mmCIF file of C-alpha atoms in Angstrom:
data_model
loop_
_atom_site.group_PDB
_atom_site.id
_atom_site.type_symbol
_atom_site.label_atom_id
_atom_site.label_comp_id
_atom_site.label_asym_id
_atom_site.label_seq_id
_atom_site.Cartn_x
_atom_site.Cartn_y
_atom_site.Cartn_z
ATOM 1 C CA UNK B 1297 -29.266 4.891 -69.132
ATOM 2 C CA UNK B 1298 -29.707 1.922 -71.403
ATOM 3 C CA UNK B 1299 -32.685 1.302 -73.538
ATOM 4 C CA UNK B 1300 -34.613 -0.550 -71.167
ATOM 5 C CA UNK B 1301 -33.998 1.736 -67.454
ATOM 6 C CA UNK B 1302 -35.368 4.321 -70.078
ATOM 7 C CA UNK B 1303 -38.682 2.431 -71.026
ATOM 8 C CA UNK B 1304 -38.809 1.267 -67.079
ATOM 9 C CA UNK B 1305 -38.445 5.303 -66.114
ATOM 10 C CA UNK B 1306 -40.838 5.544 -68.787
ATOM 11 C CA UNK B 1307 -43.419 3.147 -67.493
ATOM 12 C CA UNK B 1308 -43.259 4.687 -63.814
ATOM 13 C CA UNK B 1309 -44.036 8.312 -64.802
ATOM 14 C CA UNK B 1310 -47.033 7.443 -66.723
ATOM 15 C CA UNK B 1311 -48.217 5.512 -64.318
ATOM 16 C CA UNK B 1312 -47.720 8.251 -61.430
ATOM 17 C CA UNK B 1313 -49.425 10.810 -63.860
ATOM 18 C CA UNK B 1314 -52.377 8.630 -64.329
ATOM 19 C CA UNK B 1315 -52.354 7.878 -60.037
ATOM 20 C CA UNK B 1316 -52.088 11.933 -59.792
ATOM 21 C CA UNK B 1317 -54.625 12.470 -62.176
ATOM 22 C CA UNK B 1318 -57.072 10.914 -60.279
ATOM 23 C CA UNK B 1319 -56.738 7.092 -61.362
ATOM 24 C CA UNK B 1320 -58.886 5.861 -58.802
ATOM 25 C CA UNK B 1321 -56.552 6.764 -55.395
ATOM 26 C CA UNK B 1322 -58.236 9.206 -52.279
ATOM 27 C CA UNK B 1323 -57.317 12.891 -52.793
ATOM 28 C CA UNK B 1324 -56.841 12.751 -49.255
ATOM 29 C CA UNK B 1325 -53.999 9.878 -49.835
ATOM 30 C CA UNK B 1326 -52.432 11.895 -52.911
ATOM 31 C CA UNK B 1327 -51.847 14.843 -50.866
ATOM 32 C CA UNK B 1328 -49.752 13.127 -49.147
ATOM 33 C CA UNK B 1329 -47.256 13.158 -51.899
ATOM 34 C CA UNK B 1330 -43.888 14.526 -50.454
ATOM 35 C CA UNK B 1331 -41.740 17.004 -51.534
ATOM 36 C CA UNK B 1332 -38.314 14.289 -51.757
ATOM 37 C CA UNK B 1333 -40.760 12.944 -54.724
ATOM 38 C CA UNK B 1334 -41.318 15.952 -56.536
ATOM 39 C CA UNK B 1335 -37.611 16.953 -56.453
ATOM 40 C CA UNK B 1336 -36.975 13.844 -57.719
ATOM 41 C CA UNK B 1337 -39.478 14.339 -60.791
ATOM 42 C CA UNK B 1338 -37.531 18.180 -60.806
ATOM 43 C CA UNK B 1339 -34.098 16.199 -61.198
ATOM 44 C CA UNK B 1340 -35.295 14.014 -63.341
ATOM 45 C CA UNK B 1341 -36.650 16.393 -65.982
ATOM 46 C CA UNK B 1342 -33.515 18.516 -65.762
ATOM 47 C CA UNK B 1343 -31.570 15.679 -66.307
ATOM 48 C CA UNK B 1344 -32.639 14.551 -69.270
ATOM 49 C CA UNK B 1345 -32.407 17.820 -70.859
ATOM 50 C CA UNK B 1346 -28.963 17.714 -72.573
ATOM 51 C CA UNK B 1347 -28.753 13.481 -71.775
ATOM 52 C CA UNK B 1348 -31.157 11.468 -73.291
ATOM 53 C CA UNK B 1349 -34.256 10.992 -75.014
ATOM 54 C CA UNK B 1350 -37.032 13.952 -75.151
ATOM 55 C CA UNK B 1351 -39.861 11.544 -74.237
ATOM 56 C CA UNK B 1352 -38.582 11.166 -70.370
ATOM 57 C CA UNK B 1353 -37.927 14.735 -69.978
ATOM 58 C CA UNK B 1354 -41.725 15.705 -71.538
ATOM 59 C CA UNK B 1355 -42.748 12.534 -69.579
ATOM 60 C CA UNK B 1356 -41.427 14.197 -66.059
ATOM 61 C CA UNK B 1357 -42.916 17.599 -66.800
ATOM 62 C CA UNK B 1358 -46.498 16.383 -67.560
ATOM 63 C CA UNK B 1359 -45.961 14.046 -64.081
ATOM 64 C CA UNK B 1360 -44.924 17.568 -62.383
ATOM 65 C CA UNK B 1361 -48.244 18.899 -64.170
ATOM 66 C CA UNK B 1362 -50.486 16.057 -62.298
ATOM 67 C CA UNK B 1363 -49.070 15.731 -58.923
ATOM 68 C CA UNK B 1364 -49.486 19.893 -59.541
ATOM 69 C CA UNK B 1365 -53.068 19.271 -59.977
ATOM 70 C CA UNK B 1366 -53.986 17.597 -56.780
ATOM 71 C CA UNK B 1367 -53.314 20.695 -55.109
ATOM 72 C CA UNK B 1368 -54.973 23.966 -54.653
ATOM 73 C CA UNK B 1369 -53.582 26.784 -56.565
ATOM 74 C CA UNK B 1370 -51.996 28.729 -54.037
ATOM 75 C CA UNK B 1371 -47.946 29.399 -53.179
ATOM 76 C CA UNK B 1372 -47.789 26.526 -50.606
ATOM 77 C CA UNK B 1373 -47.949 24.179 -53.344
ATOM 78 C CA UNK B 1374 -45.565 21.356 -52.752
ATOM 79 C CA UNK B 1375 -44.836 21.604 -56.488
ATOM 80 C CA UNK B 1376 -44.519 25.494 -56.733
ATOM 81 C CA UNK B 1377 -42.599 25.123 -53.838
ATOM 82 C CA UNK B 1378 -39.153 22.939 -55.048
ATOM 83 C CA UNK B 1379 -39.781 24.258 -58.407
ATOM 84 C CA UNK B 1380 -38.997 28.023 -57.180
ATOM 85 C CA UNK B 1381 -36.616 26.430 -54.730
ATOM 86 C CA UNK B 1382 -34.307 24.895 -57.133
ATOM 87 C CA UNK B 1383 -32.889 27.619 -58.978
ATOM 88 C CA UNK B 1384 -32.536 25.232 -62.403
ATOM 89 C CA UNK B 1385 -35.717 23.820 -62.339
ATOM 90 C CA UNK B 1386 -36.156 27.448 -65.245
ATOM 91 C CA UNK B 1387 -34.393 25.361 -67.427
ATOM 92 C CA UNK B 1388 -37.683 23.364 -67.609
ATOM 93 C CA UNK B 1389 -39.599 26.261 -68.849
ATOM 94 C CA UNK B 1390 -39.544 25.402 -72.909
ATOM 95 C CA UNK B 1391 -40.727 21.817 -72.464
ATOM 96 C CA UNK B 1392 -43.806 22.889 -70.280
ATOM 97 C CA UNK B 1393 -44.819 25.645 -72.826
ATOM 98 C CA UNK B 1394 -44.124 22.370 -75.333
ATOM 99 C CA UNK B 1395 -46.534 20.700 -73.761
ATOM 100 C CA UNK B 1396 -49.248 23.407 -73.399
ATOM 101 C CA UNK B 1397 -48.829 24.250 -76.994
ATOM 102 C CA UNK B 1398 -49.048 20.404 -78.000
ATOM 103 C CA UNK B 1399 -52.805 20.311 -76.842
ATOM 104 C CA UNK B 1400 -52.267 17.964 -75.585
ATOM 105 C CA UNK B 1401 -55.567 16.629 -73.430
ATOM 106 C CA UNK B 1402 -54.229 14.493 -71.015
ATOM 107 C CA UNK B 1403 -51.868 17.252 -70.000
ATOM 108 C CA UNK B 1404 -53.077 20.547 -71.370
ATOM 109 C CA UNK B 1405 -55.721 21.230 -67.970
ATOM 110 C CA UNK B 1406 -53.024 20.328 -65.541
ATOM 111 C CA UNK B 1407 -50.452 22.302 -67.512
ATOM 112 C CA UNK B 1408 -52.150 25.455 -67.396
ATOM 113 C CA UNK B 1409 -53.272 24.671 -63.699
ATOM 114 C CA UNK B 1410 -49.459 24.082 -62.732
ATOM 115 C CA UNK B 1411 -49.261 28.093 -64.370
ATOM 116 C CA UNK B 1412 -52.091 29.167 -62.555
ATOM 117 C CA UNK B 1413 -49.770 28.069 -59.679
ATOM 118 C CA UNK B 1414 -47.120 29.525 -60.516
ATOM 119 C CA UNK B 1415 -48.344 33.040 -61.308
ATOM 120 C CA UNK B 1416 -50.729 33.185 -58.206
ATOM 121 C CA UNK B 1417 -47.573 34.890 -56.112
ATOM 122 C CA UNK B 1418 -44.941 37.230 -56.504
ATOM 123 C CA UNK B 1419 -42.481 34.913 -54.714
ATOM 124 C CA UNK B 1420 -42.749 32.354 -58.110
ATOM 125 C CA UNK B 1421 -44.250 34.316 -60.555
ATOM 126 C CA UNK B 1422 -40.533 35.317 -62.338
ATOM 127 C CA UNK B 1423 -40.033 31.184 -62.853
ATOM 128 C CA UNK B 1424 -39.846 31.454 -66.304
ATOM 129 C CA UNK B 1425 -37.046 32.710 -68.276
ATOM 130 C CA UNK B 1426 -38.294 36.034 -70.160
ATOM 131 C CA UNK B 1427 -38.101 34.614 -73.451
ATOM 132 C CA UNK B 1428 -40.156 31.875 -72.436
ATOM 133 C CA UNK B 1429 -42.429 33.703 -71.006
ATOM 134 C CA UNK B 1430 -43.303 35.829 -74.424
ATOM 135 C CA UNK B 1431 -43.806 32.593 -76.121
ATOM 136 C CA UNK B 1432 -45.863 31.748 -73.654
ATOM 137 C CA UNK B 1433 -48.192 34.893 -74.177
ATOM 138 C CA UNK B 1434 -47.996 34.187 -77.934
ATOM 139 C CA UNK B 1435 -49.201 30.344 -77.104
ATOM 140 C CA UNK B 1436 -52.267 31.470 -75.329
ATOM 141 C CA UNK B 1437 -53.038 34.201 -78.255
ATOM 142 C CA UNK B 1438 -53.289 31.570 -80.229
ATOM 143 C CA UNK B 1439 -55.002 29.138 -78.165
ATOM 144 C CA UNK B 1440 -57.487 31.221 -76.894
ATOM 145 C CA UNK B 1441 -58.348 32.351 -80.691
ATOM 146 C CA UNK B 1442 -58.335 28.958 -81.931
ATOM 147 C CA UNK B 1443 -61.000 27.528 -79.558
ATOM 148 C CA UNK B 1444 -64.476 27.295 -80.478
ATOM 149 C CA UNK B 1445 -67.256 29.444 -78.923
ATOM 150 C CA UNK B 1446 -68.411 28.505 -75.532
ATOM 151 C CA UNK B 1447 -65.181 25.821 -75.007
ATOM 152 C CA UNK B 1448 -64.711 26.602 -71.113
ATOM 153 C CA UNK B 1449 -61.129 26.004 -71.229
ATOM 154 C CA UNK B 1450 -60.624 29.719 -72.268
ATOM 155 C CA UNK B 1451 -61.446 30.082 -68.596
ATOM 156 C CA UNK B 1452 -57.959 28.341 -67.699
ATOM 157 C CA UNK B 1453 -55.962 30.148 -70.183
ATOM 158 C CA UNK B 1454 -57.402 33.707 -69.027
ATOM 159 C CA UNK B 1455 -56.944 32.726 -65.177
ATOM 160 C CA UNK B 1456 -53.531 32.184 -66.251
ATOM 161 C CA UNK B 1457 -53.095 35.544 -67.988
ATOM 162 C CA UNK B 1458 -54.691 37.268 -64.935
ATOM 163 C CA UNK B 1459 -52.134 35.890 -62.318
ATOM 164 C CA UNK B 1460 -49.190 36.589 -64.753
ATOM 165 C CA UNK B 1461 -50.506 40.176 -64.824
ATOM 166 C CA UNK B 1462 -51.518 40.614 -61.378
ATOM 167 C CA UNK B 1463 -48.288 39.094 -60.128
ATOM 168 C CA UNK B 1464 -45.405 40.019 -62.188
ATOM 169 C CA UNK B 1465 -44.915 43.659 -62.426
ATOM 170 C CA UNK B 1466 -42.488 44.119 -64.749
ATOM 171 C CA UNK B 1467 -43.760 42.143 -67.541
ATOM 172 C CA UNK B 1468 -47.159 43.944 -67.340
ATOM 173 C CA UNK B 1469 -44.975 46.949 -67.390
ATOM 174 C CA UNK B 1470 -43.308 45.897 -70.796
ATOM 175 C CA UNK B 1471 -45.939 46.164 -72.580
ATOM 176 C CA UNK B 1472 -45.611 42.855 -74.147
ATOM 177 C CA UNK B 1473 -48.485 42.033 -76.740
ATOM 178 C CA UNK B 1474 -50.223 44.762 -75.356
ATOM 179 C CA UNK B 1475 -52.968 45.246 -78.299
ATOM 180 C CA UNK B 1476 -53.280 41.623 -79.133
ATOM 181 C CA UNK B 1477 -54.010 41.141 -75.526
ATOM 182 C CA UNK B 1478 -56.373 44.330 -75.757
ATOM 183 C CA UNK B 1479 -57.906 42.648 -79.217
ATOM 184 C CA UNK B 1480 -58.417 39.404 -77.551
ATOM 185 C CA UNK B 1481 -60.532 40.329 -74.301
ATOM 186 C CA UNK B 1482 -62.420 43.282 -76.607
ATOM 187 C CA UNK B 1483 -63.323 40.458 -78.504
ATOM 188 C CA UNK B 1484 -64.467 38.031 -75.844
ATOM 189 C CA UNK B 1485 -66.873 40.790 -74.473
ATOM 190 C CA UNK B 1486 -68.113 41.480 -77.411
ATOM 191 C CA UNK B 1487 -68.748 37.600 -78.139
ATOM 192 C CA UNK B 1488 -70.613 36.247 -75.049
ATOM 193 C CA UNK B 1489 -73.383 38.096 -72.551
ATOM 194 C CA UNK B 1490 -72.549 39.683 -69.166
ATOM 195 C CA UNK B 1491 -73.746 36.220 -67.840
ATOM 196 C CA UNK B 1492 -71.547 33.946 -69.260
ATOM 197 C CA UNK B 1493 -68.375 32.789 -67.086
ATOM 198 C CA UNK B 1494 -65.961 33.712 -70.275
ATOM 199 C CA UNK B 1495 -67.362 37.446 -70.281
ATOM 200 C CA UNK B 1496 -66.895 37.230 -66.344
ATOM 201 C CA UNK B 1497 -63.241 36.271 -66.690
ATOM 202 C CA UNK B 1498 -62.572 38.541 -69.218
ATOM 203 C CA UNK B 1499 -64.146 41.582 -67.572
ATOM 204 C CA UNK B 1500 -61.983 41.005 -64.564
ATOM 205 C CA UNK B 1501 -59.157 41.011 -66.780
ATOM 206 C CA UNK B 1502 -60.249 44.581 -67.624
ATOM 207 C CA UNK B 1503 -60.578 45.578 -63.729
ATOM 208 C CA UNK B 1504 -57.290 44.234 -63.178
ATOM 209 C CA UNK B 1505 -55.284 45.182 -66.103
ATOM 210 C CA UNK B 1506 -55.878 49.506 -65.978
ATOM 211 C CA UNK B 1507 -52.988 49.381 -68.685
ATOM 212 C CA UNK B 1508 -55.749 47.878 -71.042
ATOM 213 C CA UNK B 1509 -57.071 51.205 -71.528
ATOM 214 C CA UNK B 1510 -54.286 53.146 -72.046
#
């Protein structure tokens, strides 16, 4: 791929991201988005792993994140669906936690919305690689400590952390980060009142994580 097919690729990914993101285009006409495009973002991503230049392959994986985003999170997500269908698309896995611990804003939301995805079933909850996914719990840790009081985006990291849980048996069963992840929810109960949607999230973390008081 020469210099200029790469800004071209480049050019046409941001611009998708910014269509999928809501740049002024029907919801009704973005869900129309086919599956033969989303492999193609898949194949893309994957092959500019080894090939070329980071910035298409992060460029591809934040377009996956937005086209992501126009749909519900639920397993009959186009995107869940040829992600978990293509066997490679794992290989993906570090450059998406990349992304979601780059902050970055344009892509952290769908990021973590493209997880929520993920996690919601059993059938693609074991997408990432296991190594992956414990610097994934160590990203959220962090995050989730790092964000001021009140910032509602602690909602989308602990919806995150509850389908993970809920969904992928053997990881809960590891044990994994166990008393950070005890630490962190203690201390978001202790931090805001029974009516706040933060205290909500994280006391259904507690109903559906028995482990947590073990």
């Amino acid at each position: 791929m020469t210099s200029q097919e790469q800004d071209r690729v480049m050019m046409a990914l941001m611009f998708l991201s910014l269509i999928a993101s809501g740049g002024g285009i029907d919801s009704r006409e973005l869900r129309k988005l086919d599956e033969d495009l989303i492999e193609c973002l898949v194949e893309l991503g994957l092959k500019n792993i080894d090939n070329y230049d980071e910035s298409v392959l992060l460029a591809s994986v934040r377009c996956l994140f937005c086209v992501c985003r126009v749909f519900d999170v639920s397993a009959e997500n186009p995107v869940v669906k040829v992600v978990t269908r293509n066997k490679l698309s794992s290989q993906l896995g570090n450059s998406m936690i990349s992304i979601i611990n780059g902050g970055d804003a344009f892509s952290l939301k769908p990021g973590l919305h493209f997880l929520q995805c993920i996690f919601a079933s059993q059938e693609s909850s074991d997408f990432l690689f296991v190594n992956d996914l414990h610097v994934l719990i160590d990203v959220i840790i962090l995050a989730v400590n790092n964000l001021g009081q009140g910032d509602l985006l602690c909602l989308d990291f602990l919806k995150v952390l509850s389908h993970l849980w809920n969904n992928l048996a053997h990881f809960a069963d590891s044990g994994y980060k166990k008393q950070e992840l005890v630490t962190l929810v203690t201390q978001l109960l202790e931090t805001y009142p029974p009516s706040h949607p933060i205290y909500e999230a994280a006391a259904s973390m507690i109903l559906h994580l028995p482990n947590f008081s073990q």
